PDB file of C-alpha atoms and ligand atoms in Angstrom:
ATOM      1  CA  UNK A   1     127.384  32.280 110.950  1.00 94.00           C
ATOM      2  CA  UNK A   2     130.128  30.198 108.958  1.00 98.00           C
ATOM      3  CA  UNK A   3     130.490  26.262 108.449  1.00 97.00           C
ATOM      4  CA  UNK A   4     133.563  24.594 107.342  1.00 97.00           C
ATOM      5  CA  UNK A   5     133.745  23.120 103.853  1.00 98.00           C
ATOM      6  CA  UNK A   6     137.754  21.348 103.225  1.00 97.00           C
ATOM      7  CA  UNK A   7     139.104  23.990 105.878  1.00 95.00           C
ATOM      8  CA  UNK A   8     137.431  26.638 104.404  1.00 98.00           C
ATOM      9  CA  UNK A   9     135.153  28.994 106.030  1.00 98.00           C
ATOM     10  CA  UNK A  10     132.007  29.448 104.643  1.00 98.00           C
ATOM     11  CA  UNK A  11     128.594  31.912 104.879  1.00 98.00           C
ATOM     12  CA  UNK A  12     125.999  30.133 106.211  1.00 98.00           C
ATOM     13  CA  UNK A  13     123.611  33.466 106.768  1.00 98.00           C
ATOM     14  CA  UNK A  14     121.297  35.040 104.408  1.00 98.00           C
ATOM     15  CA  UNK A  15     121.495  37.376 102.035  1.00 97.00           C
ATOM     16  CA  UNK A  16     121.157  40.630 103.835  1.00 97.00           C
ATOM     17  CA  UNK A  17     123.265  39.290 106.607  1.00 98.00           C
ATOM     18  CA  UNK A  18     125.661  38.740 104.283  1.00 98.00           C
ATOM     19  CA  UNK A  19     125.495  42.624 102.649  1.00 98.00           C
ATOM     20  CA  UNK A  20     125.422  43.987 106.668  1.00 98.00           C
ATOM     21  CA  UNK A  21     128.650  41.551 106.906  1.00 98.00           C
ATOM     22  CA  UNK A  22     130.522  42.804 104.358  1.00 98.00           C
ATOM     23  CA  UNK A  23     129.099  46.637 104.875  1.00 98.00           C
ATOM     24  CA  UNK A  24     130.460  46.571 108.127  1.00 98.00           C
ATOM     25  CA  UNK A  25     133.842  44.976 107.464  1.00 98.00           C
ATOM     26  CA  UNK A  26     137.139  47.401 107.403  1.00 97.00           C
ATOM     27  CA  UNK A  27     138.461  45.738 104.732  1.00 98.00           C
ATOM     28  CA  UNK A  28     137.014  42.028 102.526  1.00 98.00           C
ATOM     29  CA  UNK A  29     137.878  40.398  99.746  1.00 98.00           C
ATOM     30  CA  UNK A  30     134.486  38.210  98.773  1.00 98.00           C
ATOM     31  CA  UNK A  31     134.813  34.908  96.916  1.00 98.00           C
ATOM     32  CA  UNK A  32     132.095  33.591  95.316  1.00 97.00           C
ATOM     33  CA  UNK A  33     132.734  30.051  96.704  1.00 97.00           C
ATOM     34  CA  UNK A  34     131.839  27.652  93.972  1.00 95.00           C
ATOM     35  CA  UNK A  35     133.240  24.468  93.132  1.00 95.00           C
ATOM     36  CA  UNK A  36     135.311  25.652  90.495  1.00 94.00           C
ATOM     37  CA  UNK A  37     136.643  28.506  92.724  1.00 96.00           C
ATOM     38  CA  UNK A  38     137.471  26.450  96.115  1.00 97.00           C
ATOM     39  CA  UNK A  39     138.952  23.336  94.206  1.00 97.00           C
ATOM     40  CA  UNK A  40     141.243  26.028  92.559  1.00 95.00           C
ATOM     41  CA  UNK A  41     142.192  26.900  96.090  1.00 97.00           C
ATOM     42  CA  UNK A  42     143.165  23.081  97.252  1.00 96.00           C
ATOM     43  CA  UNK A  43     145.679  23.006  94.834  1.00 95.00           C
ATOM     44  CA  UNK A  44     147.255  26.234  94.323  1.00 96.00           C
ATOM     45  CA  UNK A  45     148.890  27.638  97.993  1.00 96.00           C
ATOM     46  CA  UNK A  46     148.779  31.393  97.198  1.00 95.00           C
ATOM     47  CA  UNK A  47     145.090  31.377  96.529  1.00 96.00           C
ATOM     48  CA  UNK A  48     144.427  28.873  99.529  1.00 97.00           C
ATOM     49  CA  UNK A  49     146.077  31.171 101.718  1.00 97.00           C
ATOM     50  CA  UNK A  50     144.104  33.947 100.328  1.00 97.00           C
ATOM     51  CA  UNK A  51     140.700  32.277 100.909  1.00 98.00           C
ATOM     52  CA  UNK A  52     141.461  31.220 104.220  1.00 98.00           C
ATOM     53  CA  UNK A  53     142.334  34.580 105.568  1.00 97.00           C
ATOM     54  CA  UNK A  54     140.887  36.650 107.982  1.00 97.00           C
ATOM     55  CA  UNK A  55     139.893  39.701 105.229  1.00 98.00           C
ATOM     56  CA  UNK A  56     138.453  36.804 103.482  1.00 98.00           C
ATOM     57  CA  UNK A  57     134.620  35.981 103.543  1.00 98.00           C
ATOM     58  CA  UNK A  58     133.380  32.979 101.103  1.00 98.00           C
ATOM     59  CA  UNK A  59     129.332  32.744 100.362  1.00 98.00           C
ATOM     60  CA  UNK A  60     127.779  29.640  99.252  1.00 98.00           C
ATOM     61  CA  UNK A  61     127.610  30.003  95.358  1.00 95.00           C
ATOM     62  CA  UNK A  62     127.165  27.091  93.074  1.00 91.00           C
ATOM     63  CA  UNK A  63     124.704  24.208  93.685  1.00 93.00           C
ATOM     64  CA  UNK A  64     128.162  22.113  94.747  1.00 95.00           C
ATOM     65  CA  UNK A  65     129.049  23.865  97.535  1.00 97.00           C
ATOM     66  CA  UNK A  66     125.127  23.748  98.730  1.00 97.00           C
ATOM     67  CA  UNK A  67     125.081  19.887  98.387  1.00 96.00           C
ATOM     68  CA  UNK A  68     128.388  19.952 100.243  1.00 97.00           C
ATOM     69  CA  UNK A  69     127.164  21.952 103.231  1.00 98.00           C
ATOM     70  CA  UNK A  70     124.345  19.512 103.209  1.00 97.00           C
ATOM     71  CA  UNK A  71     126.284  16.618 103.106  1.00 97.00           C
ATOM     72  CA  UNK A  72     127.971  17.526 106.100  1.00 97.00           C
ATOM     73  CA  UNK A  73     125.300  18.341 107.728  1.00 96.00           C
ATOM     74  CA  UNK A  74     125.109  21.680 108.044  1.00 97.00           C
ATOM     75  CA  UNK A  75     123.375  22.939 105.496  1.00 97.00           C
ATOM     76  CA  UNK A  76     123.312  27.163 104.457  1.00 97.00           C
ATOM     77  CA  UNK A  77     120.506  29.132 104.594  1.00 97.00           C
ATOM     78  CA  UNK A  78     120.252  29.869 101.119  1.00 95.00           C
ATOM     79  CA  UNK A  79     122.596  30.166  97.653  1.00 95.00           C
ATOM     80  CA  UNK A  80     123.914  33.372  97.601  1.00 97.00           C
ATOM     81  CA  UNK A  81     125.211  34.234  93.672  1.00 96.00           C
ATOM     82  CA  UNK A  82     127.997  36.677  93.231  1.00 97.00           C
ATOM     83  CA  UNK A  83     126.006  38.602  90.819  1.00 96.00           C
ATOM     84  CA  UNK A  84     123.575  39.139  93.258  1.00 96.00           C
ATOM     85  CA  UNK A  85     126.055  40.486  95.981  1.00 98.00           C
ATOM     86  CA  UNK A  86     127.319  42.986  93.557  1.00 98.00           C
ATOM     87  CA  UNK A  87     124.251  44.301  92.554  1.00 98.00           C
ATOM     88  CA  UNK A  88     123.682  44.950  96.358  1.00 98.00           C
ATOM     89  CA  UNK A  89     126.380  46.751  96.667  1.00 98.00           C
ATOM     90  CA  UNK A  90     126.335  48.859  93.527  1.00 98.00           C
ATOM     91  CA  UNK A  91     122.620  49.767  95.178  1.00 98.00           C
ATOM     92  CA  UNK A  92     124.586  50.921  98.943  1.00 98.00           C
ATOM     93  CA  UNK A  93     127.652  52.550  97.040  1.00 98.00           C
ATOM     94  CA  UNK A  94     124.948  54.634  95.249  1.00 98.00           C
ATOM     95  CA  UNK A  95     122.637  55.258  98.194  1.00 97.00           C
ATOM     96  CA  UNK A  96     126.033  56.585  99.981  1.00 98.00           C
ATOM     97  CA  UNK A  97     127.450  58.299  97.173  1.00 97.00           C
ATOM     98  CA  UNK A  98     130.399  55.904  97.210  1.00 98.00           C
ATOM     99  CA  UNK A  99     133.176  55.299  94.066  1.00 98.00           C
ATOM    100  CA  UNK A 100     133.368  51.881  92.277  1.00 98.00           C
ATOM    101  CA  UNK A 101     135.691  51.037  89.893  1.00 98.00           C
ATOM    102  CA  UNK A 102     135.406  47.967  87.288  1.00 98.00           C
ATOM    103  CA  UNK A 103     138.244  45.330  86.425  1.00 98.00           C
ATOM    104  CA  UNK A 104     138.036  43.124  83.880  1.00 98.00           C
ATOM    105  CA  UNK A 105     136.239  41.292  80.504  1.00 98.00           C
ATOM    106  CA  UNK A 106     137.353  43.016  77.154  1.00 98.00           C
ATOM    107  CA  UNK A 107     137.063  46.797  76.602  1.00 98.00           C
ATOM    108  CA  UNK A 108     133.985  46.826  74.965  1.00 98.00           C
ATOM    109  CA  UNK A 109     132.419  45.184  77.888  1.00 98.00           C
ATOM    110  CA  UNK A 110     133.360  46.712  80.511  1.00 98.00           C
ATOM    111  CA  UNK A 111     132.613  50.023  78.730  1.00 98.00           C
ATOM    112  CA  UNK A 112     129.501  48.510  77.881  1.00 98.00           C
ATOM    113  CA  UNK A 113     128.904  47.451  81.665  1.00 98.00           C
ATOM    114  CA  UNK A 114     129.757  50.711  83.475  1.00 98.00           C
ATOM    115  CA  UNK A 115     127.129  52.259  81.173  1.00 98.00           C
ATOM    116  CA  UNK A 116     124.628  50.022  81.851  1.00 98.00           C
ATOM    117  CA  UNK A 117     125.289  50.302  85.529  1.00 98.00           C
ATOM    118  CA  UNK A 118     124.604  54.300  85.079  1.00 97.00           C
ATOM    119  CA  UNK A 119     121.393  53.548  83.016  1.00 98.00           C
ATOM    120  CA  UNK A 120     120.220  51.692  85.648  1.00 97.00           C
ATOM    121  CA  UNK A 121     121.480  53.608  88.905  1.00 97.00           C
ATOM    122  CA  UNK A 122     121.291  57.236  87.816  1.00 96.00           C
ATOM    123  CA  UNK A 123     123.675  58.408  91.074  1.00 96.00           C
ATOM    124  CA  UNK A 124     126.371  55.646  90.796  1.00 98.00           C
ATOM    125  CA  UNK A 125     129.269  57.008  90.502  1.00 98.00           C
ATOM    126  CA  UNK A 126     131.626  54.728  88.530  1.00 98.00           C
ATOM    127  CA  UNK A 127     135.012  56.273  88.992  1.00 98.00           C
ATOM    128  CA  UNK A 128     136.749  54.246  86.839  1.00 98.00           C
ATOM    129  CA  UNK A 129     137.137  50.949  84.328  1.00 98.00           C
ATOM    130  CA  UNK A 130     139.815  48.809  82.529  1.00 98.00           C
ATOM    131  CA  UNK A 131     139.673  45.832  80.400  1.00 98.00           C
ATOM    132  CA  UNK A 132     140.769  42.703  82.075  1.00 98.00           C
ATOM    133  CA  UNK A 133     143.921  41.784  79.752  1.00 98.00           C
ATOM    134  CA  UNK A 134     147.192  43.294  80.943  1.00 98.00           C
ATOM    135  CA  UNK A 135     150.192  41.630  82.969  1.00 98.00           C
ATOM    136  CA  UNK A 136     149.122  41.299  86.457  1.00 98.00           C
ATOM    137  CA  UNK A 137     152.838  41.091  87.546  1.00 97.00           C
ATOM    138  CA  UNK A 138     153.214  44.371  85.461  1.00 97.00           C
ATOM    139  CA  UNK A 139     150.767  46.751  86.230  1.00 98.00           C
ATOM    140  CA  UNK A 140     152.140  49.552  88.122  1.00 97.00           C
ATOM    141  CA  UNK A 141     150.096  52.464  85.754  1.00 98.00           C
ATOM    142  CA  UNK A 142     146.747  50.748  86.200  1.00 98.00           C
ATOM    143  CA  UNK A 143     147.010  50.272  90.061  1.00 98.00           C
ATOM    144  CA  UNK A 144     148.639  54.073  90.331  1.00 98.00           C
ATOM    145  CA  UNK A 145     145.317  54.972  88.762  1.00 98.00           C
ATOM    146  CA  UNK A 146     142.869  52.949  91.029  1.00 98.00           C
ATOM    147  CA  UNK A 147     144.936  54.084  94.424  1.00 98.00           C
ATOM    148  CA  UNK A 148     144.652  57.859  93.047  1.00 98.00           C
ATOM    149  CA  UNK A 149     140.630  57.415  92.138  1.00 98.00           C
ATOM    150  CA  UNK A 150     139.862  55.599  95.869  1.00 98.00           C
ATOM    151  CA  UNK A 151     136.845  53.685  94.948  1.00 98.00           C
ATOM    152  CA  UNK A 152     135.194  52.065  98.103  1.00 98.00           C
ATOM    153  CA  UNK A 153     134.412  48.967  95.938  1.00 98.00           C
ATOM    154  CA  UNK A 154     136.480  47.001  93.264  1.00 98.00           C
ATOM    155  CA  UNK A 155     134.821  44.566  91.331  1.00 98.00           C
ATOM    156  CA  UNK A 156     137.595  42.206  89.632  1.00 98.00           C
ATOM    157  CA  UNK A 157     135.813  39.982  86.602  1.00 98.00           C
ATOM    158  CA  UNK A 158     138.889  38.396  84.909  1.00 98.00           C
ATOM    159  CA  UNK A 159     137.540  34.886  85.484  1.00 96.00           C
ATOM    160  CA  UNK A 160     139.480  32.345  88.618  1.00 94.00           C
ATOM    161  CA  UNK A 161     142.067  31.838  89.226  1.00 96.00           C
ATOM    162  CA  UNK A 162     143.538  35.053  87.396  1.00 97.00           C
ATOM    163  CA  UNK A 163     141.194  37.670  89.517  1.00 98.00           C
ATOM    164  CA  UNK A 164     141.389  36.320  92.830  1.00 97.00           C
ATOM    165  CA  UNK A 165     145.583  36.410  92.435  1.00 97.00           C
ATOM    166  CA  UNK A 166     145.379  40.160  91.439  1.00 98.00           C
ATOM    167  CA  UNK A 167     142.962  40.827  94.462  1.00 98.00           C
ATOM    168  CA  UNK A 168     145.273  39.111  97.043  1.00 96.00           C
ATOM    169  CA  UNK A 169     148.344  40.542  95.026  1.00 97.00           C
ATOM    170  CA  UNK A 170     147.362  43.869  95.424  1.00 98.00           C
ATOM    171  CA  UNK A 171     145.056  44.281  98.425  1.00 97.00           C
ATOM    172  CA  UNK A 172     147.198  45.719 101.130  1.00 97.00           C
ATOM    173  CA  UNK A 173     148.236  48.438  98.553  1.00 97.00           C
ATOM    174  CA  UNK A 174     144.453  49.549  97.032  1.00 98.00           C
ATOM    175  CA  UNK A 175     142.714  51.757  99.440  1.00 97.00           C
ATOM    176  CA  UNK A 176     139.737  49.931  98.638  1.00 98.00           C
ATOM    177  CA  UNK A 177     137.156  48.235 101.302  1.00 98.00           C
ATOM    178  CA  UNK A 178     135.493  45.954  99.346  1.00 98.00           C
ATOM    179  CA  UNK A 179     137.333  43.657  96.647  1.00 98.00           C
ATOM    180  CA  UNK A 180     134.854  40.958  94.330  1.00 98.00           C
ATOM    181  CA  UNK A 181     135.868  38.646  92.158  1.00 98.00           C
ATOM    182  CA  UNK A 182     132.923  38.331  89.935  1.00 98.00           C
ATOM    183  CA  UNK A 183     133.888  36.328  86.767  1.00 95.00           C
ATOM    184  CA  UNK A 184     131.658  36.470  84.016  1.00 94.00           C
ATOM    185  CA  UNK A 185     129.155  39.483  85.671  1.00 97.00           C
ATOM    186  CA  UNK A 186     130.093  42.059  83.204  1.00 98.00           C
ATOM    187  CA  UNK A 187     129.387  40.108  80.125  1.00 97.00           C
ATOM    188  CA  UNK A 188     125.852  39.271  82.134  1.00 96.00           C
ATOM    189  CA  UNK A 189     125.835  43.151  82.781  1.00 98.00           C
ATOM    190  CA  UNK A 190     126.869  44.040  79.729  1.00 98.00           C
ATOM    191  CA  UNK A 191     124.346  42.525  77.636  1.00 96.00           C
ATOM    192  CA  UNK A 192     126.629  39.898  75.805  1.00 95.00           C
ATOM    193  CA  UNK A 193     125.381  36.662  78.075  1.00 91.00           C
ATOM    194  CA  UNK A 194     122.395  36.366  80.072  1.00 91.00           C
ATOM    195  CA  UNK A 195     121.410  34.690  83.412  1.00 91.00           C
ATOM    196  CA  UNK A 196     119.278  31.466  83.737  1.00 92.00           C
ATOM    197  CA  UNK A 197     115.511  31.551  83.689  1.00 93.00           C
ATOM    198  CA  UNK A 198     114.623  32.201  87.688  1.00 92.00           C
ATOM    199  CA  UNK A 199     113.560  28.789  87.642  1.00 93.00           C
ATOM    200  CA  UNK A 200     116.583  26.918  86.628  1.00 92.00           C
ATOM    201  CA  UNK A 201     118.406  29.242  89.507  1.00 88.00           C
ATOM    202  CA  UNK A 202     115.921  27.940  91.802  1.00 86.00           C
ATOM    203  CA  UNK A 203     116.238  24.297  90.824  1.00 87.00           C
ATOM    204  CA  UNK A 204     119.780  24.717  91.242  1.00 85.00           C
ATOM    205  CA  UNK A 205     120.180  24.385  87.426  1.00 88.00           C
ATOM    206  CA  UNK A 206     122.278  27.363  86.701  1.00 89.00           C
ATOM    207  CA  UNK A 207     125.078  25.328  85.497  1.00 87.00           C
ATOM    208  CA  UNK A 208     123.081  23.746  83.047  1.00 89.00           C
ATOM    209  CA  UNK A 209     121.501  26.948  81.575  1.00 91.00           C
ATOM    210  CA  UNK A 210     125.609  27.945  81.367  1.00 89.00           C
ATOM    211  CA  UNK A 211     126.703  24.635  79.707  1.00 90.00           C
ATOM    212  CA  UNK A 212     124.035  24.954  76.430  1.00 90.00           C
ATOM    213  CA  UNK A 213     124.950  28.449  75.947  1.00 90.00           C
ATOM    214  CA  UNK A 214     128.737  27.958  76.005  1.00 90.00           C
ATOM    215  CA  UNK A 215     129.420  24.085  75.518  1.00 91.00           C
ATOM    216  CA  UNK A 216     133.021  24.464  75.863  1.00 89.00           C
ATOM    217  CA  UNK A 217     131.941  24.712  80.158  1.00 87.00           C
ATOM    218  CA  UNK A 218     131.624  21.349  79.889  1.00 89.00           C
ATOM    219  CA  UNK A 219     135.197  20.263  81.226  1.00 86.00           C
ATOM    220  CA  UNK A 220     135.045  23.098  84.010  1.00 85.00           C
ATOM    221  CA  UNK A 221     132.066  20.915  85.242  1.00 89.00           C
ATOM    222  CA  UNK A 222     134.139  17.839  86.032  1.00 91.00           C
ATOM    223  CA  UNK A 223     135.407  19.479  89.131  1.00 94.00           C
ATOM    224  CA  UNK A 224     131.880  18.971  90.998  1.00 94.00           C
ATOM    225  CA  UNK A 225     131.912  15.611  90.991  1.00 95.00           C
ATOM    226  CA  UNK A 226     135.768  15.929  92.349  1.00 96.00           C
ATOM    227  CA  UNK A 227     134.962  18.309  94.322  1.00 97.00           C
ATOM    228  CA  UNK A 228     131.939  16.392  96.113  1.00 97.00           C
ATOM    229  CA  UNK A 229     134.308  13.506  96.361  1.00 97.00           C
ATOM    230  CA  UNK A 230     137.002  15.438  98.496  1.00 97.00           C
ATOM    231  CA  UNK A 231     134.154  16.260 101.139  1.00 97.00           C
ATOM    232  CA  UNK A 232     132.738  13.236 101.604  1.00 97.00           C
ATOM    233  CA  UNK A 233     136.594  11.743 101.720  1.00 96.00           C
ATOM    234  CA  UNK A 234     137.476  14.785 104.301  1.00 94.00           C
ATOM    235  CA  UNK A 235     133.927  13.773 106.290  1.00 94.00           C
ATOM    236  CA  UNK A 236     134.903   9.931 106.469  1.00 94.00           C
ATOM    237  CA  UNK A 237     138.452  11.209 107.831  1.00 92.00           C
ATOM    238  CA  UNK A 238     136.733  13.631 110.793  1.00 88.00           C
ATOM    239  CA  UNK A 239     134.347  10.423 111.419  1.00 89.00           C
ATOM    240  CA  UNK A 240     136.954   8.105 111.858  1.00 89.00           C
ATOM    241  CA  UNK A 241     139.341  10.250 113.792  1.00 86.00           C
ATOM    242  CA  UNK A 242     136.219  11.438 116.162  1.00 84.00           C
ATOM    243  CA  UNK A 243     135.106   7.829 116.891  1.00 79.00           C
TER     244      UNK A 243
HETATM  245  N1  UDP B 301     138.926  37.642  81.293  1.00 51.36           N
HETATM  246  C1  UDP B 301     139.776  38.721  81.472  1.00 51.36           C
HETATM  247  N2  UDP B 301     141.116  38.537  81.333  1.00 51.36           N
HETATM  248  C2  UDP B 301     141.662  37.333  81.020  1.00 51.36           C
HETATM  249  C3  UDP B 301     140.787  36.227  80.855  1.00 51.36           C
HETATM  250  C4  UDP B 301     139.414  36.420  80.993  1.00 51.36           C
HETATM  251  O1  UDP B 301     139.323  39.814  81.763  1.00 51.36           O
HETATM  252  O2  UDP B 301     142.881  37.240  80.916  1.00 51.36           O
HETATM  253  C5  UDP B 301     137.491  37.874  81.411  1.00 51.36           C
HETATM  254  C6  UDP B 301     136.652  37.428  80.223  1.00 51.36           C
HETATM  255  O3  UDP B 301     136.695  38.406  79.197  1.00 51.36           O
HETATM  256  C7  UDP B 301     135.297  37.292  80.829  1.00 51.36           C
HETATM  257  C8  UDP B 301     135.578  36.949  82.281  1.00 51.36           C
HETATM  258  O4  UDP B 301     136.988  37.075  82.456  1.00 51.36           O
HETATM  259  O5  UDP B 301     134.604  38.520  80.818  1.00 51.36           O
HETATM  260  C9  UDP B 301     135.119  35.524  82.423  1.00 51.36           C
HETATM  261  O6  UDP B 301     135.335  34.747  83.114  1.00 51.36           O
HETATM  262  P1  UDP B 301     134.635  33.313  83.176  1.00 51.36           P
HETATM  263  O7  UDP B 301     133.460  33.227  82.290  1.00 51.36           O
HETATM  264  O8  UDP B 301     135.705  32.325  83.024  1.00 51.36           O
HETATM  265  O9  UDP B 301     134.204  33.411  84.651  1.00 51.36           O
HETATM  266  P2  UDP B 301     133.195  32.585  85.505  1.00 51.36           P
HETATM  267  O10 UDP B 301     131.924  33.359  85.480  1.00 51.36           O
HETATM  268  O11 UDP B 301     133.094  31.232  84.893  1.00 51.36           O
HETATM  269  O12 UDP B 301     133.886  32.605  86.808  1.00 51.36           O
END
């Protein structure tokens, strides 16, 4: 059910194999594996040992890592967005009466996003919320809080690389079972940015869409092409050593 992208594991499943996978896990820390995300992870050893751990499962988000599963031929079943996976699981953690708590964006937002979480799932129960700007190395109050309110799911959206090193900072010590980065979700949620047209998302044009409403994405884009580069390098490498 995984392929390997630069040592990294990936989700090759579907969707719903992908919600049973994490439903049934003990404990999982999600990355949404897109370019951006995993290049972040070659360079940095604390998050690349976080991503390549065994609590760790990556899905296929982000037209790069697609074309990168198909250039190595071994293409994913299908893009799976973070956005999407959350929303899944806000619908199970309702359905089972299970706590979430919210981590990140400014305080109007995330106030803004946990209501319009309860507008649209009447029985969620949001136990809890904080805005996303506070010393991660200093936050003994804030996690106190979380371990006291037990949520089954965190959802961390505090943008990479600075939510993915508070989730594998503080994992062992939350008695959460399910930990999401999710970047900019609760600004989608929120109301304050919106997601492509379905179209562009099917064409694989979501970073577009992203780029014209905030131009200032631009220079996170370079890291497709760089990241594209690496596999087909790494690729060559395997080849050569295999023949
Ligand atoms: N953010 C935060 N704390 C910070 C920096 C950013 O909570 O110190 C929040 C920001 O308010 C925004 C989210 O992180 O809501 C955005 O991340 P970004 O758009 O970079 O994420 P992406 O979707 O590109 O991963």
């Amino acid at each position: 059910m995984f392929i390997e992208i630069l040592n990294y594991k990936v989700f090759r499943g579907s969707k719903n194999q992908c919600i049973d996978l994490i439903r049934s896990s003990e404990k999982i820390n999600i990355i949404s594996g897109n370019p951006e995300i995993l290049y972040n992870g070659l360079q940095d050893s604390v998050l690349f040992k976080s991503y390549t751990d065994k609590t760790t499962l990556i899905i296929p988000d982000g037209i790069g890592t697609i074309l990168s599963a198909k250039i190595l031929r071994t293409p994913v079943s299908e893009k799976i967005a973070g956005i999407e996976v959350m929303d899944e699981l806000i619908k199970t953690a309702m359905s089972n009466g299970e706590g979430i708590y919210l981590l990140g964006a400014k305080q109007e937002t995330v106030v803004k996003c946990a209501e319009n979480l309860k507008l649209k799932y009447k029985e969620l129960n949001v136990l809890g919320y904080h805005n996303g700007y506070f010393d991660i190395d200093n936050c003994e109050e804030l996690v106190t809080e979380i371990k006291g309110l037990k949520p089954k799911m965190i959802f961390v959206a505090m943008g990479c690389p600075r939510q993915e090193l508070f989730i594998s900072k503080y994992m062992d010590m939350l008695p959460c079972s399910i930990f999401m980065g999710v970047g900019g979700s609760f600004d989608i949620i929120a109301g304050n940015l919106q997601r492509a047209p379905k179209w562009m998302i099917k064409l694989g044009l979501e970073w577009l869409y992203r780029v014209v409403k905030e131009p200032f994405r631009i220079k996170r884009l370079f890291v497709i092409p760089k990241f594209l580069l690496k596999v087909i390098k790494d690729k060559r490498k395997k080849n050569e050593k295999n023949n």
